[in-house]
Amino acid sequence: MRLPFLAPRLAALALALALCAPAAALSTADLRRRAIYQLLTDRFATPAGDAPGCEPARRRYCGGGWKGVERELGWIQGMGFDTVWISPVVNNVPGVAGSESYHGYYTSNMFELNARFGTRQDLLDLSAALHARGMYLMVDVVANHVGADDPAAVPGDAYGPFTQQTDFHPFCLPTDWDNQTQVEKCWIHDTLADLDTESPRVVSTLYTWVRHLVATFGIDAVRVDTVKHVRADFWPGFMRAAGVGGVGEVLHGDPNYLRRYQETAMDSLLDYATFFHLRRAFASPAAHIDELVDFVPRMQRTMRDTSLLAAFLDNHDNPRFAGTVTDPVLVKNAAVYPFVSDGYPIVYSGQEHGMVGGEDPHNREAMWTFGFSDPSVAPLYPFFTALNRARRHALAHLPYLSTPLAASRLDNHTTALSKPPLVSVLTNAGSAAPAAVHYLPVSQTAYRPRMAVIDVLSGELTATDPQGGLSVVVVAGQPRVYIPLAVWDDAAAPAAAWMRETERDKAKAREKEAPARHARAASLQAALSWFGMGSSAKEL
């Protein structure tokens, strides 16, 4: 098999990067401490730094590339994100009926790169630039399908190693999306030729491909597309071959359905179940906050490990939340949740600008039309910066990862979310609501008496009462996210500086009972092996 990733002149550089991978690569357990910024490579920044016209409705390439992403890493890091999730990097067919392959999900030869995004060296440079900043590279990978503008044209010369009819499932479209056999063995769209992931030849090729891709380009983690469309027992071997951590897309709202995949396929998943409830809870002042409050403990009872669920409000497959509501304060309340949940947050590029694009493709706007030079042009830039700092400082403390999020109902519109040292109050009452005062007892705060705390979103200081409780004033429907001032100022502040002794004892007990952390993969072995040494189409 020809592996064109390794042009001879780049072999030494690729090996050097691969050998550096153990210091940078993430295990799945490491994702708990990450904050991820998702972008579409074609729509984030152009290599030349210019601003060409881009009409998302046309579904055409607009000119973004890896060099553009590298140039604007400061924008992303400035908000406190430490991991960048980019589009699939592999070669694509030019397009299918009605759409070019700008998103990267219409694979042709997966052992080649998409030249529309840049060169091999450009991708190596992006990886190196991220690592130089202490950041991580997450790449979207697709093992379920390749692109096909005509089902009759598959297989063909464009698909690299997949040259045989038996490399693909016979063409069929699901008629029953609850029939798992149809979900796994039919094509999810007539433009997506479904690989036969029961074939030992196909499985071996896919495992070889992902191992080589990760090792060659110093990739730290993968986001895995369309996980539910491949048999669950395919994925553990795929992730072992990758040798790095990963998060899987299982587009389904039932926690019981997601649980099966967390138990048998991948430890970390996109939290689609909470995603739907989160959006409904903050859709309008007419919504009921119990939509979220009741769902939090349900997820904790159902899922094996909620700390490995990636929480998000927006992505490239769904209308932007800001475009579905009429009150921007509802967006802010909903956008807090991924940062204070049991899992780890993902923000989709453009959320900081308050983009309002609707259904795909309208939610795939060009970032350069909104600008990178001045954070003041992005109304939620300081909002995400504050949330990332608060979460990063909270993670330095014993209770945070080991304490399950506690959600309580304060009134029909308002919830308190407690995960010490973070305590949040979110509301869907809206900006026109009168001011409201809520009291959080020490059982919700775990704070010491008469201690200074700060709302990280407004910068307002307050203090706990003689019992360690906290009175929270909500004005104009704004969210509140509190952290002890000592922790905000210094992540290394001792727990004794802010946490009641009884709560510290409980936290230590929980930590002892916490599940063992996953071991890092042997990415050096994967690198050496490279050298022979060692639901529907809307899921796009």
Coordinates of C-alpha atoms in Angstrom, one line a residue:
M1 CA 0.0 0.0 0.0
R2 CA 1.4 3.4 -1.0
L3 CA 1.3 5.9 1.9
P4 CA 1.9 9.4 0.4
F5 CA 1.8 11.2 3.7
L6 CA 5.5 10.5 4.0
A7 CA 7.2 12.2 1.2
P8 CA 10.9 11.3 1.6
R9 CA 11.9 14.9 2.2
L10 CA 9.5 15.2 5.1
A11 CA 10.2 11.8 6.7
A12 CA 12.8 13.1 9.2
L13 CA 10.6 16.0 10.3
A14 CA 7.5 13.8 10.7
L15 CA 9.5 11.3 12.8
A16 CA 10.8 14.1 15.0
L17 CA 7.3 15.3 15.6
A18 CA 6.0 11.8 16.2
L19 CA 8.7 11.2 18.8
C20 CA 7.7 14.3 20.6
A21 CA 4.1 13.0 20.7
P22 CA 4.2 11.4 24.2
A23 CA 4.8 14.8 25.8
A24 CA 1.8 16.3 24.1
A25 CA -0.6 13.5 23.2
L26 CA -3.8 13.3 25.3
S27 CA -5.3 10.2 26.8
T28 CA -9.1 10.0 26.9
A29 CA -8.9 10.7 30.7
D30 CA -6.9 13.8 30.0
L31 CA -9.9 15.3 28.1
R32 CA -11.6 15.9 31.4
R33 CA -9.2 18.9 31.9
R34 CA -9.4 20.3 28.4
A35 CA -11.4 23.1 26.9
I36 CA -12.1 22.6 23.2
Y37 CA -12.6 25.1 20.4
Q38 CA -14.2 23.6 17.3
L39 CA -13.7 25.1 13.9
L40 CA -14.4 24.3 10.3
T41 CA -11.0 24.7 8.6
D42 CA -12.5 26.2 5.4
R43 CA -14.5 28.8 7.3
F44 CA -12.1 29.9 10.1
A45 CA -9.2 31.9 8.5
T46 CA -7.5 32.1 5.1
P47 CA -3.8 31.5 4.7
A48 CA -3.3 35.0 3.2
G49 CA -5.3 36.7 6.0
D50 CA -7.7 38.2 3.5
A51 CA -11.5 38.2 3.7
P52 CA -13.0 36.8 0.5
G53 CA -16.8 36.7 0.1
C54 CA -18.4 33.5 1.5
E55 CA -22.0 32.6 1.1
P56 CA -22.7 29.5 3.3
A57 CA -25.9 28.7 1.3
R58 CA -23.8 28.0 -1.8
R59 CA -22.0 25.1 0.0
R60 CA -18.7 26.0 -1.7
Y61 CA -15.1 26.2 -0.6
C62 CA -14.4 29.7 0.8
G63 CA -10.7 29.5 1.2
G64 CA -9.8 28.8 4.8
G65 CA -6.8 26.6 5.5
W66 CA -4.3 25.3 8.1
K67 CA -2.0 28.3 7.7
G68 CA -5.0 30.6 8.5
V69 CA -5.7 28.6 11.7
E70 CA -2.1 28.8 12.7
R71 CA -2.1 32.5 12.3
E72 CA -5.1 33.0 14.5
L73 CA -4.2 30.7 17.3
G74 CA -3.8 33.7 19.6
W75 CA -7.5 34.5 19.2
I76 CA -8.4 31.0 20.4
Q77 CA -5.9 30.8 23.2
G78 CA -6.8 34.3 24.3
M79 CA -10.3 32.9 25.4
G80 CA -8.6 30.2 27.4
F81 CA -9.2 27.3 25.1
D82 CA -6.3 24.8 25.0
T83 CA -7.4 22.3 22.4
V84 CA -8.4 23.0 18.8
W85 CA -10.7 20.6 16.9
I86 CA -10.3 21.0 13.1
S87 CA -12.2 19.5 10.2
P88 CA -11.1 16.1 8.7
V89 CA -7.8 16.6 7.0
V90 CA -7.9 13.8 4.4
N91 CA -8.5 14.1 0.7
N92 CA -12.1 14.5 -0.5
V93 CA -13.9 14.0 -3.7
P94 CA -14.5 17.5 -5.3
G95 CA -18.1 17.4 -4.2
V96 CA -21.5 15.8 -4.6
A97 CA -24.7 17.1 -6.1
G98 CA -25.4 20.5 -4.6
S99 CA -22.3 20.7 -2.4
E100 CA -18.5 20.9 -2.6
S101 CA -16.5 19.1 0.0
Y102 CA -15.6 22.2 2.0
H103 CA -16.5 20.5 5.3
G104 CA -14.1 17.6 4.8
Y105 CA -16.5 14.7 5.3
Y106 CA -16.6 13.5 1.6
T107 CA -13.5 11.4 1.8
S108 CA -11.8 10.0 -1.3
N109 CA -8.3 8.6 -0.6
M110 CA -7.8 8.9 3.2
F111 CA -4.1 8.3 2.8
E112 CA -3.8 11.7 1.1
L113 CA -4.4 15.2 2.5
N114 CA -7.0 17.7 1.3
A115 CA -4.9 20.1 -0.8
R116 CA -7.7 22.8 -0.5
F117 CA -6.7 23.2 3.2
G118 CA -2.9 23.3 2.6
T119 CA 0.2 21.2 2.2
R120 CA 1.7 18.5 4.4
Q121 CA 4.1 21.0 5.8
D122 CA 1.2 23.4 6.6
L123 CA -0.4 20.7 8.8
L124 CA 2.9 19.9 10.4
D125 CA 3.4 23.6 11.1
L126 CA -0.1 23.9 12.7
S127 CA 0.6 20.9 14.9
A128 CA 4.0 22.3 16.0
A129 CA 2.6 25.8 16.6
L130 CA -0.1 24.5 18.9
H131 CA 2.4 22.4 20.8
A132 CA 4.7 25.4 21.1
R133 CA 1.8 27.3 22.8
G134 CA 1.1 24.3 25.2
M135 CA -2.0 23.6 23.2
Y136 CA -3.4 20.4 21.6
L137 CA -4.5 19.4 18.1
M138 CA -7.8 17.4 17.8
V139 CA -8.6 16.2 14.3
D140 CA -12.0 15.0 13.1
V141 CA -11.8 11.4 11.6
V142 CA -14.3 9.5 9.6
A143 CA -14.3 5.6 9.4
N144 CA -17.9 5.0 8.4
H145 CA -18.0 6.3 4.9
V146 CA -16.5 8.0 1.9
G147 CA -18.0 10.6 -0.4
A148 CA -19.8 9.5 -3.6
D149 CA -21.5 11.7 -6.2
D150 CA -22.9 8.5 -7.8
P151 CA -23.5 5.2 -5.9
A152 CA -22.7 3.3 -9.1
A153 CA -19.2 4.8 -9.2
V154 CA -18.1 3.1 -6.0
P155 CA -15.6 1.6 -5.8
G156 CA -13.2 3.6 -8.0
D157 CA -9.7 4.8 -8.3
A158 CA -10.3 7.8 -6.1
Y159 CA -10.7 5.8 -3.0
G160 CA -7.1 4.7 -2.5
P161 CA -7.0 1.2 -0.9
F162 CA -10.7 0.7 -1.1
T163 CA -10.8 -0.7 -4.7
Q164 CA -13.1 -3.7 -4.3
Q165 CA -16.9 -3.9 -4.3
T166 CA -16.6 -5.9 -1.1
D167 CA -15.0 -3.0 0.7
F168 CA -18.4 -1.3 0.8
H169 CA -21.8 -2.2 2.1
P170 CA -24.4 -2.7 -0.7
F171 CA -26.4 0.5 -1.4
C172 CA -29.5 0.9 0.8
L173 CA -31.0 3.8 2.7
P174 CA -32.4 3.2 6.2
T175 CA -36.2 3.1 6.3
D176 CA -36.3 2.6 10.1
W177 CA -33.7 4.7 12.0
D178 CA -34.5 2.6 15.1
N179 CA -33.3 -0.5 13.4
Q180 CA -29.6 -0.8 14.4
T181 CA -28.8 -3.1 11.5
Q182 CA -30.0 -0.6 9.0
V183 CA -28.2 2.2 10.9
E184 CA -24.9 0.3 10.7
K185 CA -25.1 -1.4 7.3
C186 CA -27.0 1.0 5.1
W187 CA -25.7 4.3 3.7
I188 CA -26.8 7.3 5.7
H189 CA -27.2 9.2 2.5
D190 CA -26.9 8.4 -1.2
T191 CA -23.8 10.6 -1.3
L192 CA -22.0 8.7 1.5
A193 CA -20.7 5.2 0.4
D194 CA -20.7 3.0 3.5
L195 CA -17.5 1.1 4.2
D196 CA -17.9 -2.5 5.2
T197 CA -16.5 -2.4 8.7
E198 CA -17.2 -6.1 9.1
S199 CA -14.5 -6.9 6.5
P200 CA -11.2 -7.8 8.0
R201 CA -9.4 -6.1 5.1
V202 CA -11.3 -2.8 5.7
V203 CA -10.9 -2.9 9.4
S204 CA -7.1 -3.5 9.1
T205 CA -6.8 -0.6 6.6
L206 CA -8.7 1.8 8.8
Y207 CA -6.7 0.9 11.9
T208 CA -3.5 1.3 9.9
W209 CA -4.6 4.7 8.5
V210 CA -5.5 6.3 11.8
R211 CA -2.3 5.1 13.5
H212 CA -0.2 6.6 10.7
L213 CA -2.2 9.8 10.6
V214 CA -1.9 10.5 14.3
A215 CA 1.8 9.6 14.5
T216 CA 2.8 11.5 11.3
F217 CA 1.2 14.8 12.2
G218 CA 1.6 14.9 16.0
I219 CA -2.2 14.7 16.6
D220 CA -3.1 14.8 20.3
A221 CA -6.7 13.6 20.1
V222 CA -9.4 12.6 17.6
R223 CA -13.1 13.5 17.3
V224 CA -14.7 10.4 15.7
D225 CA -17.6 11.0 13.3
T226 CA -20.8 8.9 13.0
V227 CA -19.9 6.3 15.7
K228 CA -23.4 4.8 15.9
H229 CA -23.3 3.9 12.2
V230 CA -20.5 1.4 12.8
R231 CA -20.7 -1.7 14.9
A232 CA -19.7 -0.8 18.5
D233 CA -17.0 -3.5 18.8
F234 CA -15.1 -1.9 15.9
W235 CA -14.2 1.2 18.0
P236 CA -12.0 -0.1 20.8
G237 CA -9.5 -1.4 18.3
F238 CA -9.7 1.8 16.3
M239 CA -8.9 3.9 19.4
R240 CA -6.0 1.6 20.4
A241 CA -4.6 2.1 16.9
A242 CA -5.0 5.8 17.2
G243 CA -3.0 5.7 20.4
V244 CA -4.5 9.0 21.7
G245 CA -7.7 10.0 23.4
G246 CA -10.9 10.7 21.5
V247 CA -14.5 11.7 21.7
G248 CA -17.2 10.0 19.6
E249 CA -20.3 11.4 17.9
V250 CA -23.4 9.4 18.8
L251 CA -26.2 11.6 17.6
H252 CA -29.0 10.4 19.8
G253 CA -31.0 11.9 22.7
D254 CA -31.6 8.8 24.8
P255 CA -29.1 8.4 27.6
N256 CA -29.7 4.6 27.6
Y257 CA -28.7 4.5 23.9
L258 CA -25.5 6.6 24.7
R259 CA -24.7 4.4 27.6
R260 CA -24.3 1.3 25.4
Y261 CA -21.6 3.1 23.4
Q262 CA -19.8 4.4 26.5
E263 CA -19.7 0.9 27.8
T264 CA -18.7 -0.9 24.6
A265 CA -17.3 1.5 22.1
M266 CA -15.7 4.7 23.4
D267 CA -15.2 6.1 26.9
S268 CA -15.9 9.7 25.8
L269 CA -18.9 10.9 23.8
L270 CA -20.5 14.1 22.7
D271 CA -23.3 14.7 25.2
Y272 CA -26.1 14.9 22.8
A273 CA -28.7 13.8 25.4
T274 CA -28.1 16.9 27.6
F275 CA -27.7 19.1 24.5
F276 CA -31.4 18.7 23.6
H277 CA -32.6 19.3 27.2
L278 CA -30.3 22.3 27.6
R279 CA -31.6 24.0 24.5
R280 CA -35.2 23.4 25.5
A281 CA -34.7 24.6 29.1
F282 CA -33.4 28.0 27.9
A283 CA -35.5 28.4 24.7
S284 CA -37.7 31.1 26.2
P285 CA -39.1 32.4 29.5
A286 CA -42.1 30.0 28.9
A287 CA -39.8 27.0 29.2
H288 CA -39.5 25.2 32.6
I289 CA -36.1 24.9 34.2
D290 CA -36.9 21.4 35.4
E291 CA -36.2 20.3 31.8
L292 CA -32.5 20.6 32.8
V293 CA -32.7 20.2 36.6
D294 CA -34.4 16.8 36.4
F295 CA -32.1 15.6 33.6
V296 CA -28.8 16.1 35.4
P297 CA -29.3 13.3 37.9
R298 CA -30.8 11.1 35.3
M299 CA -27.7 11.3 33.2
Q300 CA -25.5 10.6 36.3
R301 CA -27.6 7.5 37.1
T302 CA -27.5 6.2 33.5
M303 CA -24.1 7.0 32.2
R304 CA -21.0 5.1 33.3
D305 CA -18.9 8.3 33.6
T306 CA -20.4 11.8 33.0
S307 CA -17.0 13.4 33.5
L308 CA -16.1 12.0 30.0
L309 CA -19.0 13.6 28.2
A310 CA -18.3 16.6 26.1
A311 CA -20.8 19.3 26.8
F312 CA -21.8 21.8 24.1
L313 CA -24.5 24.3 23.1
D314 CA -23.6 24.7 19.4
N315 CA -22.0 22.8 16.6
H316 CA -21.8 22.6 12.8
D317 CA -24.8 20.2 12.5
N318 CA -27.5 22.2 14.3
P319 CA -28.9 25.7 14.0
R320 CA -26.9 28.1 16.2
F321 CA -28.8 28.6 19.5
A322 CA -28.4 32.4 19.3
G323 CA -30.5 32.3 16.1
T324 CA -33.3 30.3 17.8
V325 CA -34.0 32.7 20.7
T326 CA -35.0 36.4 20.8
D327 CA -33.2 37.3 24.0
P328 CA -29.4 37.2 24.1
V329 CA -29.4 36.7 27.9
L330 CA -30.9 33.3 27.3
V331 CA -27.8 32.4 25.2
K332 CA -25.5 33.5 28.0
N333 CA -27.3 31.4 30.6
A334 CA -27.3 28.3 28.3
A335 CA -23.7 28.8 27.3
V336 CA -22.5 28.7 30.9
Y337 CA -23.7 25.1 31.4
P338 CA -20.9 23.3 29.4
F339 CA -18.3 24.9 31.6
V340 CA -19.9 24.0 34.9
S341 CA -21.2 20.5 34.0
D342 CA -19.6 17.2 35.0
G343 CA -18.0 16.9 31.5
Y344 CA -15.7 19.1 29.5
P345 CA -16.7 22.1 27.3
I346 CA -16.7 22.5 23.5
V347 CA -17.4 25.8 21.9
Y348 CA -18.1 26.2 18.2
S349 CA -16.3 29.0 16.4
G350 CA -18.6 32.0 16.1
Q351 CA -20.3 31.6 19.4
E352 CA -18.0 34.4 20.7
H353 CA -19.5 36.6 18.0
G354 CA -23.0 35.6 18.7
M355 CA -23.5 34.2 15.2
V356 CA -27.1 33.3 14.4
G357 CA -26.9 30.9 11.4
G358 CA -29.7 28.5 11.0
E359 CA -29.8 24.9 9.7
D360 CA -26.8 23.6 7.8
P361 CA -25.3 25.1 5.7
H362 CA -26.2 28.5 7.2
N363 CA -24.5 27.7 10.5
R364 CA -21.2 27.4 8.8
E365 CA -20.3 31.1 8.4
A366 CA -16.9 32.5 7.6
M367 CA -15.2 33.7 10.8
W368 CA -13.1 36.3 8.9
T369 CA -16.3 38.3 8.1
F370 CA -16.6 39.0 11.8
G371 CA -12.9 39.7 12.6
F372 CA -10.1 38.5 14.8
S373 CA -8.2 41.7 15.6
D374 CA -10.2 43.1 18.4
P375 CA -12.0 41.0 21.1
S376 CA -14.3 43.9 21.7
V377 CA -16.1 43.0 18.4
A378 CA -17.0 39.6 19.9
P379 CA -19.5 40.2 22.7
L380 CA -18.9 36.8 24.3
Y381 CA -15.1 36.8 24.0
P382 CA -14.6 38.0 27.6
F383 CA -17.5 35.7 28.7
F384 CA -15.7 32.6 27.5
T385 CA -12.4 33.9 28.8
A386 CA -13.8 34.2 32.3
L387 CA -15.5 30.8 32.2
N388 CA -12.3 29.1 31.1
R389 CA -10.3 30.7 33.8
A390 CA -12.8 29.8 36.4
R391 CA -13.0 26.2 35.3
R392 CA -9.2 25.9 35.0
H393 CA -8.7 27.2 38.5
A394 CA -11.5 24.9 39.8
L395 CA -9.8 21.9 38.2
A396 CA -6.8 22.5 40.4
H397 CA -8.9 21.6 43.5
L398 CA -9.6 18.1 44.8
P399 CA -13.4 18.2 44.9
Y400 CA -14.1 19.4 41.3
L401 CA -13.7 16.3 39.2
S402 CA -14.8 13.9 42.0
T403 CA -17.9 15.8 42.9
P404 CA -21.0 15.1 40.7
L405 CA -22.8 18.3 39.7
A406 CA -25.8 19.0 41.9
A407 CA -28.7 20.8 40.2
S408 CA -31.5 22.2 42.3
R409 CA -34.6 24.2 41.4
L410 CA -34.8 27.7 42.9
D411 CA -38.0 28.6 41.1
N412 CA -39.8 27.7 37.9
H413 CA -37.1 29.6 35.9
T414 CA -34.0 29.3 37.9
T415 CA -31.5 26.6 38.9
A416 CA -28.5 26.5 41.2
L417 CA -25.6 24.3 39.9
S418 CA -23.1 23.3 42.6
K419 CA -19.8 21.7 41.8
P420 CA -17.3 23.2 44.3
P421 CA -15.5 25.4 44.1
L422 CA -17.8 26.6 41.3
V423 CA -21.4 27.5 42.2
S424 CA -23.7 28.9 39.4
V425 CA -27.2 30.3 39.2
L426 CA -28.8 30.1 35.8
T427 CA -32.2 31.4 34.7
N428 CA -34.5 31.4 31.7
A429 CA -36.6 34.3 33.0
G430 CA -35.1 36.6 30.4
S431 CA -33.7 40.2 30.5
A432 CA -37.1 41.7 31.2
A433 CA -37.6 39.8 34.5
P434 CA -37.5 41.7 37.7
A435 CA -34.6 41.3 40.0
A436 CA -34.7 38.2 42.2
V437 CA -32.8 37.1 45.3
H438 CA -32.0 33.5 45.9
Y439 CA -30.3 31.9 49.0
L440 CA -27.9 29.0 48.6
P441 CA -27.2 27.3 51.9
V442 CA -23.8 25.9 52.8
S443 CA -24.9 22.4 51.6
Q444 CA -24.9 23.9 48.1
T445 CA -21.8 26.1 48.3
A446 CA -19.4 24.1 50.6
Y447 CA -17.9 27.5 51.4
R448 CA -16.4 28.8 54.6
P449 CA -18.2 31.4 56.6
R450 CA -17.6 35.1 55.9
M451 CA -15.5 34.5 52.8
A452 CA -15.1 36.6 49.7
V453 CA -16.4 35.2 46.5
I454 CA -16.6 36.7 43.0
D455 CA -19.1 36.4 40.2
V456 CA -16.6 35.8 37.4
L457 CA -19.0 37.1 34.7
S458 CA -19.7 40.5 36.2
G459 CA -16.6 40.9 38.4
E460 CA -18.9 41.6 41.4
L461 CA -17.6 40.7 44.8
T462 CA -19.7 39.4 47.7
A463 CA -19.3 37.3 50.8
T464 CA -20.8 34.2 52.4
D465 CA -22.8 34.6 55.6
P466 CA -21.8 33.3 59.0
Q467 CA -22.9 29.7 58.0
G468 CA -21.2 29.7 54.6
G469 CA -24.4 30.3 52.7
L470 CA -24.6 32.8 49.8
S471 CA -27.3 35.3 48.8
V472 CA -27.5 35.7 45.0
V473 CA -29.1 38.6 43.3
V474 CA -30.1 38.0 39.7
V475 CA -30.6 41.2 37.7
A476 CA -32.0 41.3 34.2
G477 CA -31.8 37.5 33.9
Q478 CA -28.0 37.5 33.9
P479 CA -26.2 34.2 34.8
R480 CA -24.0 34.1 37.9
V481 CA -20.9 31.9 38.3
Y482 CA -19.2 32.2 41.7
I483 CA -15.8 31.0 42.8
P484 CA -13.9 31.9 46.0
L485 CA -11.9 35.0 45.4
A486 CA -8.8 33.2 46.8
V487 CA -9.2 30.5 44.1
W488 CA -9.9 33.1 41.3
D489 CA -6.7 34.9 42.2
D490 CA -4.6 31.8 42.7
A491 CA -5.5 28.3 41.4
A492 CA -3.0 26.9 43.9
A493 CA -4.9 28.4 46.9
P494 CA -5.3 25.6 49.5
A495 CA -8.7 24.1 50.0
A496 CA -8.6 25.2 53.6
A497 CA -8.8 28.8 52.4
W498 CA -12.3 28.3 51.0
M499 CA -13.8 25.0 51.9
R500 CA -15.5 23.9 55.1
E501 CA -13.6 21.2 56.9
T502 CA -16.6 18.8 56.8
E503 CA -16.9 19.3 53.0
R504 CA -13.2 18.6 52.6
D505 CA -13.5 15.3 54.3
K506 CA -16.4 14.3 52.1
A507 CA -14.4 15.4 49.0
K508 CA -11.4 13.2 50.0
A509 CA -13.7 10.2 50.5
R510 CA -15.2 10.7 47.0
E511 CA -11.8 11.0 45.5
K512 CA -10.8 7.6 46.9
E513 CA -13.9 6.1 45.3
A514 CA -13.4 7.8 41.9
P515 CA -12.8 5.4 38.9
A516 CA -9.2 4.8 38.0
R517 CA -7.8 7.1 35.3
H518 CA -7.0 5.7 31.9
A519 CA -3.4 5.1 31.2
R520 CA -1.7 7.0 28.4
A521 CA -1.4 5.2 25.1
A522 CA 2.0 4.2 23.8
S523 CA 2.2 6.8 21.1
L524 CA 5.9 6.2 20.5
Q525 CA 5.1 2.6 19.4
A526 CA 2.5 3.9 17.0
A527 CA 5.0 6.4 15.6
L528 CA 7.6 3.7 15.0
S529 CA 5.2 1.4 13.4
W530 CA 4.6 4.0 10.8
F531 CA 8.2 3.5 9.7
G532 CA 8.0 -0.3 9.9
M533 CA 9.8 -0.4 13.2
G534 CA 8.0 -1.4 15.8
S535 CA -28.8 9.3 12.2
S536 CA -29.1 11.1 8.7
A537 CA -26.8 13.1 6.4
K538 CA -27.2 16.0 8.9
E539 CA -24.5 14.2 11.0
L540 CA -21.9 15.5 8.5

